[in-house]
XYZ file of C-alpha atoms in Angstrom:
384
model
C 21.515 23.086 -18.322
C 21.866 20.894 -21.102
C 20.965 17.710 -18.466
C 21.848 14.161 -19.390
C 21.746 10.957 -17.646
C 17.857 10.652 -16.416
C 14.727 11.756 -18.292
C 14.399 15.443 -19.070
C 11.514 17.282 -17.682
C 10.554 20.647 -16.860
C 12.420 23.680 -17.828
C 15.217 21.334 -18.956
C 13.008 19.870 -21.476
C 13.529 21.043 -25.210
C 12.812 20.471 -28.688
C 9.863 17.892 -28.174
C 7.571 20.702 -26.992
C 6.342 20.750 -30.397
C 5.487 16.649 -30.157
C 3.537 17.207 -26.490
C 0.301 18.472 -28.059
C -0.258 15.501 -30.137
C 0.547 13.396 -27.361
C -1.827 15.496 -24.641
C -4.680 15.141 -28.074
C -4.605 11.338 -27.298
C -3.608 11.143 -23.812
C -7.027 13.378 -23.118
C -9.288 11.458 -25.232
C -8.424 8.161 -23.731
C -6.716 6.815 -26.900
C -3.810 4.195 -26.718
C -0.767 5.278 -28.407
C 2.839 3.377 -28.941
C 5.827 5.572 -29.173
C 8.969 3.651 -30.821
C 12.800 5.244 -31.473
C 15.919 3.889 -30.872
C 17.473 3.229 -27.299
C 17.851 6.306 -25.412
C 15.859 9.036 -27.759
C 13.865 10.657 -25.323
C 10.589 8.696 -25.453
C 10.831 8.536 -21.744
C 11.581 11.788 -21.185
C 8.291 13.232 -23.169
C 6.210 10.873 -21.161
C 7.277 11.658 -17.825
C 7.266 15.345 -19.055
C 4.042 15.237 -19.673
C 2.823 12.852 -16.263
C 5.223 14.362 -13.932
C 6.083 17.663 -14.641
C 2.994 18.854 -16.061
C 0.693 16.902 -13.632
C -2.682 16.465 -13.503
C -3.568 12.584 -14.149
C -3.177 9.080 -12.206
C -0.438 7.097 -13.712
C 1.039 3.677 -13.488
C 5.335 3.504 -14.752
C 6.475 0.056 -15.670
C 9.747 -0.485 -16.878
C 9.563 -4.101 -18.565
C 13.375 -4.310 -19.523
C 13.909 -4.257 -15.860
C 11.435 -6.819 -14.674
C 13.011 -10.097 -13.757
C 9.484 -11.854 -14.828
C 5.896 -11.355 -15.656
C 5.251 -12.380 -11.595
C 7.535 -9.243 -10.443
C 5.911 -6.958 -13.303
C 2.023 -8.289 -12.091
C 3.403 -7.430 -8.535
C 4.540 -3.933 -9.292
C 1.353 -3.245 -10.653
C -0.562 -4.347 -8.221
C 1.483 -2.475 -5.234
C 0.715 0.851 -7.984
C -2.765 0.622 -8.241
C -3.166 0.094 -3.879
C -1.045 3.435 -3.787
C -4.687 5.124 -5.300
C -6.051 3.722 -2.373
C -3.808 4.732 0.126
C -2.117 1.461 0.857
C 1.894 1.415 0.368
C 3.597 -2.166 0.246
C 0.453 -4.284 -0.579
C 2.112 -7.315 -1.763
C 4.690 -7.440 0.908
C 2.273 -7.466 3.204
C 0.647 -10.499 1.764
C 3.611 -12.364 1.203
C 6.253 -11.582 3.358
C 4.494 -10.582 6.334
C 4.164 -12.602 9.860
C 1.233 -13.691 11.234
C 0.735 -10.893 13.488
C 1.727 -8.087 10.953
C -0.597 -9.600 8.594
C -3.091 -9.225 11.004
C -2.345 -5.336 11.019
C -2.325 -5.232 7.753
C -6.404 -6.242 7.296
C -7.194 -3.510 9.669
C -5.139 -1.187 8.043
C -7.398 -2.364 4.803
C -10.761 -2.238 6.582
C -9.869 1.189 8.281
C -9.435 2.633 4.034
C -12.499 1.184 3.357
C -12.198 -0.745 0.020
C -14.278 -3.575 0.768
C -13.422 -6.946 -0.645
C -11.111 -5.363 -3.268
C -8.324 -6.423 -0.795
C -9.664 -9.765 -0.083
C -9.556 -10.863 -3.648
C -5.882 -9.519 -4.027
C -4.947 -10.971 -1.263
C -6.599 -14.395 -2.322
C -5.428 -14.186 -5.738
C -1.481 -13.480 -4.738
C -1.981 -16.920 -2.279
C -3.652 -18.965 -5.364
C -1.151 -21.223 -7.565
C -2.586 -19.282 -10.753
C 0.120 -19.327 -13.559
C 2.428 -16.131 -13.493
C 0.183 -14.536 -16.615
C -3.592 -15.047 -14.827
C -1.425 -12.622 -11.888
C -1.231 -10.526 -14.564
C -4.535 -10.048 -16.022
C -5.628 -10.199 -12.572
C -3.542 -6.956 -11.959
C -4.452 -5.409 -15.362
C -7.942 -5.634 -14.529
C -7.448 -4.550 -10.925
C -6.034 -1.125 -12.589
C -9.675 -0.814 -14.313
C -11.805 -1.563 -10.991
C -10.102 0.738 -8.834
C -9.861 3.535 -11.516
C -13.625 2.737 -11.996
C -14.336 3.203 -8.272
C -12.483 6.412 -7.722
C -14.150 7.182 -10.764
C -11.263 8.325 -12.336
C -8.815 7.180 -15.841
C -5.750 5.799 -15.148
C -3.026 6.248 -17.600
C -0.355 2.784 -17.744
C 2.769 3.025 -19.107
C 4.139 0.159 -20.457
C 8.564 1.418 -21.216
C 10.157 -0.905 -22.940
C 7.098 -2.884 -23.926
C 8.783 -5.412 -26.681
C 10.582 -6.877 -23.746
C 7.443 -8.809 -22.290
C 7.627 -11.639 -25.276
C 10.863 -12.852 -23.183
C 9.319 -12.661 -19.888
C 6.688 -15.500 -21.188
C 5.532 -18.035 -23.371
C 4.266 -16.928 -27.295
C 0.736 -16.760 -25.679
C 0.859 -13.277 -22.954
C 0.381 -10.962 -26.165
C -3.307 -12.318 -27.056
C -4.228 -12.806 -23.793
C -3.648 -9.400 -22.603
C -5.143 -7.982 -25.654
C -8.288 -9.877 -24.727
C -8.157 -8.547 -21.306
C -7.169 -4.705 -21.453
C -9.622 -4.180 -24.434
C -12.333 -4.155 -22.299
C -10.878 -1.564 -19.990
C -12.742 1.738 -20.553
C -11.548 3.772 -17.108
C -7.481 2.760 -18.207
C -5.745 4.016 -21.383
C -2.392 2.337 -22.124
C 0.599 3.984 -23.558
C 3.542 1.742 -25.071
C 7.303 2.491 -25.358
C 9.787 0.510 -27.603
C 13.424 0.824 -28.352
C 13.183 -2.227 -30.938
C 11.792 -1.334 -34.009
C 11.058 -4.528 -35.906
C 9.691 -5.881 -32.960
C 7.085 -2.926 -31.949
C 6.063 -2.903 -35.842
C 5.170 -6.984 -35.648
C 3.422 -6.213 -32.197
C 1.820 -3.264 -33.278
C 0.918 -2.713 -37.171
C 1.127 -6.854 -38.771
C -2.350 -8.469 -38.796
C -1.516 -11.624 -37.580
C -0.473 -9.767 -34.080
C -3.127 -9.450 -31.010
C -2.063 -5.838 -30.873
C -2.937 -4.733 -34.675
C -5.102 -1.598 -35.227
C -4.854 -1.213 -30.592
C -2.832 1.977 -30.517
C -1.895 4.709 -32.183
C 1.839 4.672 -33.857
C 4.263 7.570 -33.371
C 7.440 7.595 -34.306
C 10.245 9.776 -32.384
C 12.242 11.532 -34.952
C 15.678 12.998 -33.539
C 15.778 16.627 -32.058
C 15.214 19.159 -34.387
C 18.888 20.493 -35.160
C 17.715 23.937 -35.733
C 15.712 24.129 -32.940
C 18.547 22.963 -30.026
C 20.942 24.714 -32.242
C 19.088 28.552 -31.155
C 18.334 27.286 -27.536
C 22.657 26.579 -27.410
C 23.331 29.418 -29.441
C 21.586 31.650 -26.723
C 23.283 29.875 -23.781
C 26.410 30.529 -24.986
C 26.092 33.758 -26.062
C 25.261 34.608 -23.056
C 28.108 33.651 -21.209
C 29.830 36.018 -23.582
C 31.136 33.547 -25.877
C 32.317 34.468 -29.155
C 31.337 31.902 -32.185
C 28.729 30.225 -30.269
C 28.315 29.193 -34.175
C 30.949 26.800 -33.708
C 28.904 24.103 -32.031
C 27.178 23.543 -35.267
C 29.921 20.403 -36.059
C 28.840 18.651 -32.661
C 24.811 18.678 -33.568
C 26.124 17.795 -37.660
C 27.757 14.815 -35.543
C 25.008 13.743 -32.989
C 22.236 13.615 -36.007
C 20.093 14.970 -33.423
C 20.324 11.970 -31.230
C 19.033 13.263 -27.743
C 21.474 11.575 -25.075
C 24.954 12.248 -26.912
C 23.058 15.877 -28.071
C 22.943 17.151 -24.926
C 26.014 15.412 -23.368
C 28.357 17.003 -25.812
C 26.830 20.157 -25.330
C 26.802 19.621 -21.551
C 30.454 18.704 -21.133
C 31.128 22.229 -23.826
C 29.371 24.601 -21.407
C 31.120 23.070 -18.409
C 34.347 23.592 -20.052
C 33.089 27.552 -21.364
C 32.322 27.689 -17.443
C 35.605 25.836 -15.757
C 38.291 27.465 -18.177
C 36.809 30.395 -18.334
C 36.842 29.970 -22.164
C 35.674 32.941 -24.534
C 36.344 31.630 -27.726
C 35.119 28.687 -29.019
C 37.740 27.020 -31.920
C 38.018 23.709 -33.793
C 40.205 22.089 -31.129
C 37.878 22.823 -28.362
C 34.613 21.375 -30.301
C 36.770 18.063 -31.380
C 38.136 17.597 -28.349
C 34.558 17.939 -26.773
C 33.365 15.659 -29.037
C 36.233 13.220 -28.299
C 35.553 12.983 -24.609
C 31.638 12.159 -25.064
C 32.460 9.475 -27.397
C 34.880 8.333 -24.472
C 32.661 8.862 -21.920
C 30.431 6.177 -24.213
C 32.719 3.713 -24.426
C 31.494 1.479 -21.562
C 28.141 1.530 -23.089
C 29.109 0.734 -26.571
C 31.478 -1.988 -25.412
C 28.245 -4.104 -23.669
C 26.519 -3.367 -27.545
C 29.816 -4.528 -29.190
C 29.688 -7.814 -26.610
C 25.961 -8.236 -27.452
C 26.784 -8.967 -30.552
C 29.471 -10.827 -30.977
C 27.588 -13.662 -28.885
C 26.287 -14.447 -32.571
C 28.358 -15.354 -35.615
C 28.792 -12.757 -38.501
C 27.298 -10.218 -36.394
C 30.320 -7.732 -35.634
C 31.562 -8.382 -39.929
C 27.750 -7.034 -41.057
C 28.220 -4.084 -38.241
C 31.400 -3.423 -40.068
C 30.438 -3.579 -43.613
C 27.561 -1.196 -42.887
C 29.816 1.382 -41.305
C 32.047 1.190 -43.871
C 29.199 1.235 -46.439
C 30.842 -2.036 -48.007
C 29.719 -4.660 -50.054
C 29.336 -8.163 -47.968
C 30.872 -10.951 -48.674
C 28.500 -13.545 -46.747
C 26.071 -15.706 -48.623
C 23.042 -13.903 -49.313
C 20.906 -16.568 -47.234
C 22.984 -15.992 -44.017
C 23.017 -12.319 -44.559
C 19.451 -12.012 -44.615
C 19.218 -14.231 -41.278
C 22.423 -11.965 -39.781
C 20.588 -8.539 -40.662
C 17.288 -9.636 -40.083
C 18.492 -10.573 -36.147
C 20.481 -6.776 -36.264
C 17.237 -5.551 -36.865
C 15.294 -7.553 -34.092
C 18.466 -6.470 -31.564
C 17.537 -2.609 -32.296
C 21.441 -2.414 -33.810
C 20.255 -1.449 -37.506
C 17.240 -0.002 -39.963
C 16.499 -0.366 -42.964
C 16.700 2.663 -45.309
C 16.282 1.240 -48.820
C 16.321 -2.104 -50.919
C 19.174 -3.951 -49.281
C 20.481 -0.860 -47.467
C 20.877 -0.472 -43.874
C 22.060 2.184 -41.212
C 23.691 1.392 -37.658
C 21.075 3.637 -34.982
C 23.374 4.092 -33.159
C 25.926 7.123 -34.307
C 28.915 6.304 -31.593
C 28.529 2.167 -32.215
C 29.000 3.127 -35.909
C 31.547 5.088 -35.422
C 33.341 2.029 -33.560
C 33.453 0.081 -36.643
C 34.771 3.095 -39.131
C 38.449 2.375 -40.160
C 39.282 6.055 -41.169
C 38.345 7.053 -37.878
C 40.367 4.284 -35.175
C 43.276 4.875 -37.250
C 43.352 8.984 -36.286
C 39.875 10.089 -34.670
C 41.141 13.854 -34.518
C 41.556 13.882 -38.211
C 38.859 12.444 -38.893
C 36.650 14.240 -36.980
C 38.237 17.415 -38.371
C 38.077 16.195 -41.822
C 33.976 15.425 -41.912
C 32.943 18.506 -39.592
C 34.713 21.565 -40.789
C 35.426 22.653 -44.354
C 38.430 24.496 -42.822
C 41.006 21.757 -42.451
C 43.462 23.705 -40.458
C 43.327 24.022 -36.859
């Protein structure tokens, strides 16, 4: 009910139904696609929906944020692909192993039958090729074996901006001349940084123009998680299940603190035995997520104060002032927002924080009384 924390799938999984058949329209006719929102939207969530929930296709997960280095990501991908083949722990076995276990491990290869696909791994992890020929090495390995099992694979590259600071200016154009002639593997691309997909993706100077498909993620459809709340609540019995309105009119539809607000409401409806909902309870709800955030927003707040002006533009936009910084250095400071996923721009010189709670951080009206403040933008009753 209302689950937060991992990627949604399955019953749990709301709103984005409506985005799935678009994304099943490509994913079934082989075409690469790039899905781009702001960190923690959902864009995981739809995918895995759709590859492990639903079912039904071969699939390679990489996570680049959370690769130490284009070696470890070629390695992961390489240990995925043997796992179509029945082999678990390929590249431990070639590099780790003893002498004896390695010996095990070629029978154990000649008793799956996959001829000298494992030889050439197995020659190419031992070579002193650069960390990006593992790569392409492993990129193409995903095409052979999906051609021999006669099969499409699906890769899933989360994260996908990340791999220009893995590696030298160079990995983008050389994967793009690899994977492009891969007919048995379509490639699907996730990115929490804007600017940075849109150069990859959609400016024709970039390796990757015209490659994939661009979707954006919009937010959850208020209206839409609004009824699906409405009806849990009102059927626990609660009266003015209308109230939770002010938390969605807060969350701008932003999937993570959506569905913890509403999460940490119901548990309360359930652990109080609550049959009312009021102002107080819906502040106070709202309160305690953007507590429960604070960790999180305080490793955003320290990201950016490692660069000068940084936190003073963060401010002025929440606060929808005027800056006083040289126009030269405000471009640069903005500009380098923009490429940290912190801001967007709306308009001519006009820019939003993405991220409602960080915003919120900076607001003056709202550290000097959050209550009132809360109670003053979400309810056109003032009293409580």
């Amino acid at each position: 009910m209302f689950n937060t924390g991992s990627p949604v799938k399955g019953t749990a999984f709301i709103d984005r139904t409506k985005h799935l058949p678009l994304f099943r329209a490509f994913i079934d006719n082989h075409q690469h696609f790039m899905i781009k929102a702001p960190r923690r939207f959902g864009k995981t969530s739809v995918v895995k929906h759709i590859f492990e929930h639903e079912g039904g296709y071969r699939f390679i997960y990489v996570d680049v944020k959370k690769t130490l280095s284009i070696q470890k990501l070629a390695h992961n991908i390489i240990d995925q692909v043997y796992q179509f083949l029945g082999v678990e722990g390929f590249v431990r076995s070639v590099i780790d192993s003893s002498k004896d276990s390695f010996v095990g491990f070629l029978k154990r290869l000649q008793s799956v039958k996959i001829d000298s696909v494992g030889e050439i791994t197995i020659q190419e992890l031992s070579s002193q090729k650069d960390a990006i020929e593992l790569l392409l090495y492993a990129l193409d390995l995903v095409n052979s074996v999906a051609t021999r099992l006669d099969s499409q694979i699906y890769f899933i590259f989360d994260e996908f901006q990340d791999i220009i600071s893995l590696s030298d200016k160079t990995v983008l154009s050389r994967m793009r001349s690899t994977i492009q002639h891969h007919e048995r593997v379509t490639y699907i691309f996730l990115g929490s940084i804007e600017t940075i997909m849109n150069k990859i993706f959609q400016e024709k100077k970039s390796p990757f123009f015209h490659f994939a498909r661009i979707v954006d993620l919009p937010p959850l459809d208020v209206s839409e998680v609004f009824a699906y709340a409405q009806s849990i609540f009102s059927a626990k019995g609660v009266k003015n299940p209308e109230m939770i309105q002010p938390i969605l009119a807060f969350t701008l539809g932003h999937p993570d603190y959506t569905m913890q607000a509403l999460q940490r409401l119901y548990f309360t409806v359930i652990t109080q035995q609550i049959v009312e909902l009021s102002v107080t309870i819906i502040i106070d709800t709202l309160l305690e997520t953007i507590a429960s955030n604070e960790a999180y927003i305080v490793e955003l707040i320290t990201y950016a104060k490692q660069k000068k002006h940084h936190l003073e533009v963060l401010s002025d936009i929440a606060n929808q002032r005027t800056s006083k910084i040289e126009s030269k250095t405000l471009y640069n400071v903005r500009s380098s927002l923009e490429n940290m996923g912190f801001i967007i721009r709306v308009g001519l010189g006009t820019y939003r924080i993405n991220d409602i709670l960080l915003s919120l951080n900076f607001i003056e009206e709202y550290d000097s009384k959050p209550y009132h403040y809360l109670q003053t933008h979400l309810f056109t009753d003032k009293t409580v």
